CSV table of C-alpha atoms in Angstrom, one decimal:
chain,number,residue,atom,x,y,z
O,1,MET,CA,89.9,95.1,84.2
O,2,ILE,CA,89.9,96.7,87.6
O,3,SER,CA,89.6,94.0,90.2
O,4,ARG,CA,88.4,94.2,93.8
O,5,ARG,CA,92.0,93.8,94.9
O,6,THR,CA,93.0,96.8,92.8
O,7,LEU,CA,90.2,98.9,94.5
O,8,LEU,CA,91.2,97.7,97.9
O,9,GLY,CA,94.9,98.4,97.2
O,10,SER,CA,94.0,101.9,96.0
O,11,ALA,CA,92.0,102.5,99.2
O,12,ALA,CA,94.8,101.2,101.3
O,13,ALA,CA,97.3,103.3,99.5
O,14,LEU,CA,95.2,106.4,100.0
O,15,THR,CA,94.9,105.7,103.7
O,16,LEU,CA,98.7,105.3,103.9
O,17,ALA,CA,99.2,108.5,102.0
O,18,LEU,CA,96.9,110.4,104.3
O,19,ALA,CA,98.6,108.9,107.4
O,20,TYR,CA,102.1,109.7,106.1
O,21,ALA,CA,101.3,113.1,104.6
O,22,GLY,CA,102.3,116.1,106.7
O,23,PRO,CA,103.6,119.6,106.1
O,24,ALA,CA,106.0,120.2,103.2
O,25,LEU,CA,109.2,118.5,104.1
O,26,ALA,CA,112.3,120.7,104.4
O,27,ASP,CA,114.6,117.7,104.9
O,28,PRO,CA,114.2,114.8,102.4
O,29,ASP,CA,117.3,113.1,104.0
O,30,GLN,CA,115.4,112.8,107.4
O,31,ALA,CA,112.4,111.4,105.7
O,32,LEU,CA,114.5,108.8,103.9
O,33,ALA,CA,116.3,107.8,107.1
O,34,ASP,CA,112.9,107.4,108.9
O,35,LEU,CA,111.6,105.1,106.1
O,36,GLN,CA,114.2,102.5,107.0
O,37,LYS,CA,112.7,102.2,110.6
O,38,THR,CA,109.2,101.2,109.5
O,39,VAL,CA,107.1,99.5,106.9
O,40,LEU,CA,104.3,101.5,105.2
O,41,SER,CA,102.9,98.7,103.1
O,42,LYS,CA,99.9,96.6,103.9
O,43,GLY,CA,99.3,93.2,102.4
O,44,PRO,CA,97.1,92.4,99.4
O,45,SER,CA,94.0,92.1,101.7
O,46,GLY,CA,95.0,94.9,104.0
O,47,GLU,CA,97.1,92.7,106.4
O,48,ALA,CA,99.5,94.3,108.8
O,49,PRO,CA,103.1,93.5,108.0
O,50,ALA,CA,105.1,91.0,110.1
O,51,PRO,CA,108.9,91.5,110.2
O,52,ALA,CA,111.2,89.0,108.4
O,53,SER,CA,112.9,88.5,111.8
O,54,SER,CA,109.7,86.8,113.1
O,55,VAL,CA,110.0,83.9,110.6
O,56,VAL,CA,112.2,81.4,112.5
O,57,LEU,CA,112.7,77.6,112.3
O,58,THR,CA,114.2,75.9,115.3
O,59,PRO,CA,116.9,73.2,115.0
O,60,ASP,CA,114.3,70.5,115.7
O,61,GLU,CA,112.0,71.9,113.1
O,62,LEU,CA,114.8,72.0,110.5
O,63,ALA,CA,115.6,68.4,111.3
O,64,LYS,CA,112.0,67.4,110.7
O,65,ILE,CA,112.0,69.2,107.4
O,66,LYS,CA,115.2,67.5,106.2
O,67,ASP,CA,113.7,64.1,107.1
O,68,MET,CA,110.8,64.8,104.7
O,69,HIS,CA,113.0,65.0,101.6
O,70,ALA,CA,110.6,67.5,100.2
O,71,THR,CA,110.7,69.0,96.7
O,72,ALA,CA,110.0,72.6,95.5
O,73,ALA,CA,109.5,74.6,92.3
O,74,ILE,CA,110.1,78.3,91.8
O,75,VAL,CA,107.6,79.8,89.3
O,76,MET,CA,108.6,83.3,88.3
O,77,HIS,CA,106.7,86.0,86.5
O,78,TYR,CA,109.8,86.7,84.5
O,79,GLY,CA,113.5,86.2,85.0
O,80,GLY,CA,115.0,89.0,83.1
O,81,ASN,CA,116.3,91.2,85.9
O,82,ASP,CA,118.6,91.2,88.9
O,83,TRP,CA,115.6,91.2,91.3
O,84,SER,CA,114.4,87.8,90.0
O,85,ARG,CA,117.9,86.3,90.1
O,86,ALA,CA,118.4,87.5,93.7
O,87,GLN,CA,115.1,86.0,94.8
O,88,ILE,CA,116.0,82.7,93.2
O,89,ASN,CA,119.5,82.7,94.7
O,90,GLY,CA,118.0,83.3,98.2
O,91,LEU,CA,115.4,80.6,97.7
O,92,GLN,CA,117.9,78.0,96.4
O,93,LYS,CA,120.4,78.7,99.2
O,94,GLN,CA,117.8,78.4,102.0
O,95,PHE,CA,116.1,75.3,100.3
O,96,ALA,CA,119.5,73.6,100.2
O,97,ASP,CA,120.1,74.3,103.9
O,98,MET,CA,116.7,72.7,104.6
O,99,GLY,CA,117.3,69.6,102.5
O,100,ILE,CA,114.6,70.6,100.0
O,101,LYS,CA,115.3,69.7,96.3
O,102,VAL,CA,114.4,72.3,93.7
O,103,LEU,CA,112.8,70.5,90.8
O,104,ALA,CA,112.4,73.5,88.4
O,105,VAL,CA,112.7,77.2,88.0
O,106,THR,CA,110.4,78.7,85.4
O,107,ASP,CA,110.2,82.1,83.6
O,108,ALA,CA,106.7,83.1,82.3
O,109,GLY,CA,108.0,86.1,80.4
O,110,PHE,CA,105.2,88.1,82.0
O,111,LYS,CA,102.6,86.1,80.1
O,112,PRO,CA,99.8,84.6,82.2
O,113,GLU,CA,99.1,81.8,79.8
O,114,LYS,CA,102.8,80.7,79.9
O,115,GLN,CA,102.7,80.8,83.7
O,116,VAL,CA,99.6,78.6,83.8
O,117,ALA,CA,101.3,76.1,81.5
O,118,ASP,CA,104.4,76.2,83.7
O,119,ILE,CA,102.4,75.4,86.8
O,120,GLU,CA,100.6,72.5,85.0
O,121,THR,CA,103.8,71.1,83.8
O,122,ILE,CA,105.4,71.3,87.2
O,123,MET,CA,102.5,69.7,88.9
O,124,ALA,CA,103.2,66.5,86.9
O,125,GLN,CA,106.3,66.2,89.2
O,126,LYS,CA,104.1,66.5,92.3
O,127,PRO,CA,106.2,69.2,94.2
O,128,ASP,CA,105.6,69.6,97.8
O,129,ILE,CA,106.1,73.4,97.5
O,130,ILE,CA,105.6,76.1,94.9
O,131,VAL,CA,107.0,79.6,95.5
O,132,SER,CA,105.7,82.0,92.9
O,133,ILE,CA,104.8,85.5,91.9
O,134,PRO,CA,101.6,85.6,89.8
O,135,THR,CA,101.8,87.5,86.5
O,136,ASP,CA,98.1,88.2,86.7
O,137,PRO,CA,96.1,87.5,89.9
O,138,THR,CA,92.9,86.6,88.0
O,139,ALA,CA,94.1,84.7,84.9
O,140,THR,CA,96.4,82.4,87.0
O,141,ALA,CA,94.1,81.8,89.9
O,142,ALA,CA,92.6,78.5,88.7
O,143,ALA,CA,96.0,76.9,88.1
O,144,TYR,CA,97.2,77.9,91.6
O,145,LYS,CA,93.9,76.7,93.1
O,146,ALA,CA,94.5,73.3,91.4
O,147,ALA,CA,98.0,73.1,92.9
O,148,ALA,CA,96.7,73.9,96.3
O,149,ALA,CA,93.9,71.3,96.0
O,150,ALA,CA,96.6,68.7,95.2
O,151,GLY,CA,98.3,69.4,98.5
O,152,THR,CA,101.2,71.6,97.3
O,153,LYS,CA,102.1,74.3,99.8
O,154,LEU,CA,102.1,77.7,98.1
O,155,VAL,CA,104.2,80.7,99.2
O,156,PHE,CA,103.8,83.9,97.2
O,157,MET,CA,106.1,86.8,96.4
O,158,ASP,CA,104.4,90.3,96.3
O,159,ASN,CA,101.1,89.3,94.6
O,160,VAL,CA,98.3,86.8,95.5
O,161,PRO,CA,95.8,85.2,93.1
O,162,THR,CA,92.3,86.5,93.2
O,163,GLY,CA,90.0,84.8,95.8
O,164,PHE,CA,92.9,83.3,97.8
O,165,ALA,CA,92.9,83.4,101.7
O,166,ALA,CA,96.1,83.2,103.7
O,167,GLY,CA,96.3,80.1,105.9
O,168,LYS,CA,93.8,78.3,103.7
O,169,ASP,CA,94.8,78.5,100.1
O,170,TYR,CA,98.5,79.6,100.7
O,171,VAL,CA,101.0,79.8,103.5
O,172,SER,CA,102.0,83.5,103.3
O,173,VAL,CA,103.1,86.3,101.0
O,174,VAL,CA,106.5,88.1,101.3
O,175,SER,CA,107.2,91.5,99.9
O,176,ALA,CA,109.4,94.5,100.1
O,177,ASP,CA,107.8,97.7,101.4
O,178,ASN,CA,106.8,98.7,97.9
O,179,TYR,CA,104.7,101.6,99.2
O,180,GLY,CA,107.7,102.8,101.2
O,181,ASN,CA,110.0,102.4,98.2
O,182,GLY,CA,107.6,104.6,96.2
O,183,VAL,CA,107.8,107.2,99.0
O,184,ALA,CA,111.6,106.9,99.0
O,185,SER,CA,111.8,107.5,95.2
O,186,ALA,CA,109.7,110.6,95.5
O,187,HIS,CA,111.9,112.1,98.2
O,188,LEU,CA,114.9,111.3,96.1
O,189,MET,CA,113.4,113.0,93.1
O,190,ALA,CA,112.6,116.0,95.2
O,191,LYS,CA,116.1,116.2,96.6
O,192,ALA,CA,117.7,116.0,93.2
O,193,LEU,CA,115.4,118.7,91.8
O,194,GLY,CA,115.8,121.0,94.8
O,195,GLY,CA,112.1,120.7,95.6
O,196,LYS,CA,110.7,122.2,92.4
O,197,GLY,CA,110.0,121.5,88.7
O,198,GLU,CA,107.8,119.6,86.3
O,199,ILE,CA,108.1,115.8,86.1
O,200,GLY,CA,106.7,112.9,84.2
O,201,VAL,CA,105.8,109.4,85.4
O,202,VAL,CA,106.1,106.0,83.6
O,203,PHE,CA,103.9,103.5,85.4
O,204,HIS,CA,102.9,99.8,85.1
O,205,ALA,CA,99.6,99.6,83.3
O,206,ALA,CA,98.5,96.3,84.8
O,207,ASP,CA,96.5,94.9,87.7
O,208,PHE,CA,99.6,94.2,89.7
O,209,PHE,CA,99.4,95.0,93.4
O,210,VAL,CA,103.0,96.0,94.2
O,211,THR,CA,103.7,98.2,91.2
O,212,LYS,CA,100.5,100.0,91.9
O,213,GLN,CA,101.6,100.6,95.5
O,214,ARG,CA,104.8,102.2,94.2
O,215,TYR,CA,102.9,104.4,91.8
O,216,ASP,CA,100.3,105.5,94.4
O,217,ALA,CA,103.0,106.2,96.9
O,218,PHE,CA,105.2,108.3,94.6
O,219,LYS,CA,102.3,110.4,93.5
O,220,ALA,CA,100.9,110.9,97.0
O,221,THR,CA,104.2,111.9,98.4
O,222,ILE,CA,104.9,114.4,95.7
O,223,ALA,CA,101.4,115.9,96.1
O,224,ALA,CA,101.6,116.0,99.9
O,225,ASP,CA,105.2,117.1,100.6
O,226,TYR,CA,106.4,119.0,97.5
O,227,PRO,CA,103.8,121.5,96.2
O,228,ASP,CA,106.4,123.1,93.8
O,229,ILE,CA,106.8,119.8,91.9
O,230,LYS,CA,104.1,119.1,89.4
O,231,ILE,CA,103.4,115.9,87.6
O,232,VAL,CA,102.5,117.1,84.1
O,233,ALA,CA,102.6,113.8,82.1
O,234,GLU,CA,102.0,110.1,82.8
O,235,GLN,CA,102.5,107.1,80.4
O,236,GLY,CA,101.6,103.5,81.2
O,237,ILE,CA,103.5,100.5,79.9
O,238,GLY,CA,102.4,96.8,79.7
O,239,GLY,CA,105.4,94.8,78.6
O,240,PRO,CA,106.8,92.3,78.1
O,241,ASP,CA,109.4,94.7,76.5
O,242,PHE,CA,109.4,97.0,79.5
O,243,SER,CA,112.6,98.8,78.5
O,244,GLY,CA,111.5,99.4,74.9
O,245,ASP,CA,108.0,100.4,76.0
O,246,ALA,CA,109.4,102.8,78.6
O,247,GLU,CA,111.8,104.4,76.0
O,248,LYS,CA,108.8,105.2,73.8
O,249,ALA,CA,106.7,106.5,76.7
O,250,ALA,CA,109.5,108.7,78.0
O,251,SER,CA,110.3,110.0,74.5
O,252,ALA,CA,106.6,111.0,74.2
O,253,ILE,CA,106.7,112.8,77.6
O,254,LEU,CA,109.9,114.7,76.6
O,255,THR,CA,108.6,115.7,73.2
O,256,SER,CA,105.2,116.9,74.6
O,257,ASN,CA,106.7,118.5,77.7
O,258,PRO,CA,110.0,120.1,77.0
O,259,ASN,CA,110.2,121.7,80.5
O,260,VAL,CA,110.1,118.3,82.3
O,261,LYS,CA,113.1,118.1,84.7
O,262,GLY,CA,112.6,114.5,85.9
O,263,ILE,CA,110.9,111.2,85.1
O,264,TRP,CA,110.0,108.5,87.6
O,265,ALA,CA,110.0,104.9,86.4
O,266,VAL,CA,108.2,102.1,88.2
O,267,TRP,CA,111.3,99.8,88.3
O,268,ASP,CA,114.8,99.5,87.0
O,269,VAL,CA,114.2,97.9,83.7
O,270,PRO,CA,111.7,100.6,82.6
O,271,ALA,CA,114.2,103.1,83.9
O,272,GLU,CA,116.8,101.8,81.4
O,273,GLY,CA,114.3,102.7,78.7
O,274,VAL,CA,113.9,106.2,80.2
O,275,ILE,CA,117.7,106.6,80.2
O,276,SER,CA,117.8,105.7,76.5
O,277,ALA,CA,115.1,108.2,75.7
O,278,ALA,CA,116.9,111.0,77.6
O,279,ARG,CA,120.1,110.2,75.9
O,280,ASN,CA,118.5,110.2,72.4
O,281,ALA,CA,116.8,113.6,73.2
O,282,GLY,CA,120.1,115.1,74.4
O,283,ARG,CA,118.6,115.6,77.8
O,284,ASP,CA,121.8,115.1,79.9
O,285,ASP,CA,120.2,117.2,82.7
O,286,LEU,CA,117.2,114.9,83.2
O,287,VAL,CA,116.7,113.4,86.7
O,288,ILE,CA,115.5,109.8,87.0
O,289,THR,CA,114.5,108.0,90.1
O,290,THR,CA,113.1,104.5,90.3
O,291,ILE,CA,112.8,101.3,92.4
O,292,ASP,CA,115.0,98.2,92.3
O,293,LEU,CA,118.8,98.2,92.3
O,294,GLY,CA,119.7,96.5,89.0
O,295,GLU,CA,123.2,96.7,87.6
O,296,ASN,CA,122.5,99.1,84.8
O,297,VAL,CA,120.8,101.7,86.9
O,298,ALA,CA,123.6,101.2,89.5
O,299,ILE,CA,126.1,102.0,86.9
O,300,SER,CA,124.2,105.1,85.9
O,301,MET,CA,124.3,106.3,89.5
O,302,ALA,CA,127.9,105.4,89.9
O,303,GLN,CA,128.8,107.5,86.8
O,304,ASN,CA,126.8,110.5,88.1
O,305,GLY,CA,124.5,109.8,85.2
O,306,PHE,CA,120.7,110.2,84.9
O,307,VAL,CA,119.7,108.0,87.9
O,308,LYS,CA,120.1,110.0,91.0
O,309,GLY,CA,118.6,107.5,93.5
O,310,LEU,CA,116.2,104.7,94.0
O,311,GLY,CA,114.3,102.7,96.5
O,312,ALA,CA,115.7,99.2,96.7
O,313,GLN,CA,114.0,95.9,97.7
O,314,ARG,CA,115.9,93.2,99.5
O,315,PRO,CA,115.2,90.3,97.2
O,316,TYR,CA,117.8,87.8,98.4
O,317,ASP,CA,116.6,88.1,102.0
O,318,ALA,CA,113.0,87.8,100.8
O,319,GLY,CA,113.9,84.6,99.0
O,320,VAL,CA,115.4,83.2,102.3
O,321,VAL,CA,112.2,84.1,104.2
O,322,GLU,CA,110.0,82.6,101.5
O,323,ALA,CA,111.8,79.3,101.8
O,324,LYS,CA,111.5,79.3,105.6
O,325,LEU,CA,107.8,80.0,105.2
O,326,ALA,CA,107.5,77.0,102.9
O,327,GLY,CA,108.9,75.0,105.8
O,328,TYR,CA,106.1,76.4,108.0
O,329,GLY,CA,103.7,75.0,105.4
O,330,LEU,CA,105.4,71.5,105.5
O,331,LEU,CA,105.2,71.5,109.3
O,332,GLY,CA,101.7,72.8,109.6
O,333,LYS,CA,103.1,75.7,111.6
O,334,GLU,CA,101.0,78.9,111.8
O,335,ALA,CA,102.5,81.6,109.6
O,336,PRO,CA,102.0,85.4,109.4
O,337,ALA,CA,99.8,86.2,106.4
O,338,PHE,CA,102.1,89.0,105.1
O,339,VAL,CA,105.8,89.5,105.7
O,340,ALA,CA,107.5,92.7,104.6
O,341,LEU,CA,111.1,93.9,104.5
O,342,PRO,CA,111.8,97.7,104.9
O,343,ALA,CA,112.5,100.1,102.1
O,344,LEU,CA,116.1,100.8,101.3
O,345,PRO,CA,116.9,104.2,99.7
O,346,VAL,CA,120.1,104.1,97.7
O,347,THR,CA,122.2,106.9,96.2
O,348,ARG,CA,125.7,107.0,94.7
O,349,ASP,CA,127.1,107.6,98.2
O,350,THR,CA,125.5,104.5,99.6
O,351,LEU,CA,125.7,102.3,96.5
O,352,LEU,CA,128.2,99.7,97.6
O,353,GLU,CA,126.6,99.2,101.0
O,354,GLY,CA,123.2,99.2,99.4
O,355,TRP,CA,124.3,96.5,96.9
O,356,LYS,CA,125.5,94.3,99.8
O,357,ALA,CA,122.2,94.7,101.6
O,358,VAL,CA,120.2,93.8,98.5
O,359,TYR,CA,122.2,90.9,97.1
O,360,SER,CA,124.2,89.6,100.1
O,361,THR,CA,127.4,89.9,97.9
O,362,ASP,CA,129.8,92.6,96.9
O,363,ALA,CA,128.9,94.9,94.0
O,364,THR,CA,129.9,93.7,90.5
O,365,ASP,CA,133.1,94.7,88.9
O,366,ASN,CA,131.2,96.9,86.4
O,367,VAL,CA,129.7,98.9,89.3
O,368,LYS,CA,132.9,99.2,91.1
O,369,LYS,CA,134.8,100.4,88.0
O,370,SER,CA,132.0,103.0,87.4
O,371,LEU,CA,132.7,104.3,90.9
O,372,GLY,CA,136.3,104.6,90.0
O,373,GLN,CA,137.5,101.7,92.2
């Protein structure tokens, strides 16, 4: 079902695309560098982005929060990737610094009915705060509404339930520049292909605001800036087996379009499925770009494999900001409606520094070994 938010998001994406579009870009590297200086995304209701640096708690405010002995729950859409783990790590670290006890961390497996049950179970413990990312903005709205009515302060990652207003139903929403990361992955694809060739797209077939931003941004940038690159096939995936679904989708694209030189995947787990499909098809020459710096796609980049680049989020930093915004909610402090962190293009050459920026820790041994270190 296409919701009003989906339509608004599409309109906003088109506006951004038109604003960003210009003459064909001769230098993708310059375009990628420029992306790190701005945020292209708007919020779920068209809000202008506030920088993460604007979210600050003074020592006196932190002391007041610690005296509250507040509790929190982290309600995830699913926990099966590095992005989710980094968000949780950032939240837990900042909550600990604020004296806030985390009662539960849940994983809905990308099933709305499971997430609704998770929220209802958690509410029996009467948390002061819930930080969450809705699996489906409509199907989960009533459960979040009940939590808000009970006095729980809500902070969202990326997506907002249908009918919710910032400052009334929830404190704020925090996101990466998903539109910007879609733009980045397009420039990286173009760079790897030398600006020409046929490509395929594996997108998220769901009413999910941020993945649609990525998809819209990728397509708009290719169309506006790279006229010699043609998207000749698209396949949608619904999950929850995103890797397996993407493998089937990519296999269909490669079978039906043997001249395809590259495939874009909406995030790193589907990209893993595209890698499997390319390997099974004997397409060692296939170029893959994606979004999110998971370990498996990082290893592929490190080994000069299929993945040639990606747009990364900053999930650890986002988790820290979300926890601070929860503190705003406890204090009754006015918060920005939408906070966004800039896109981060990552290639093999910037992999180690990119990993540090994304996760606030050094790259894993597997990634380092794949780089020959």
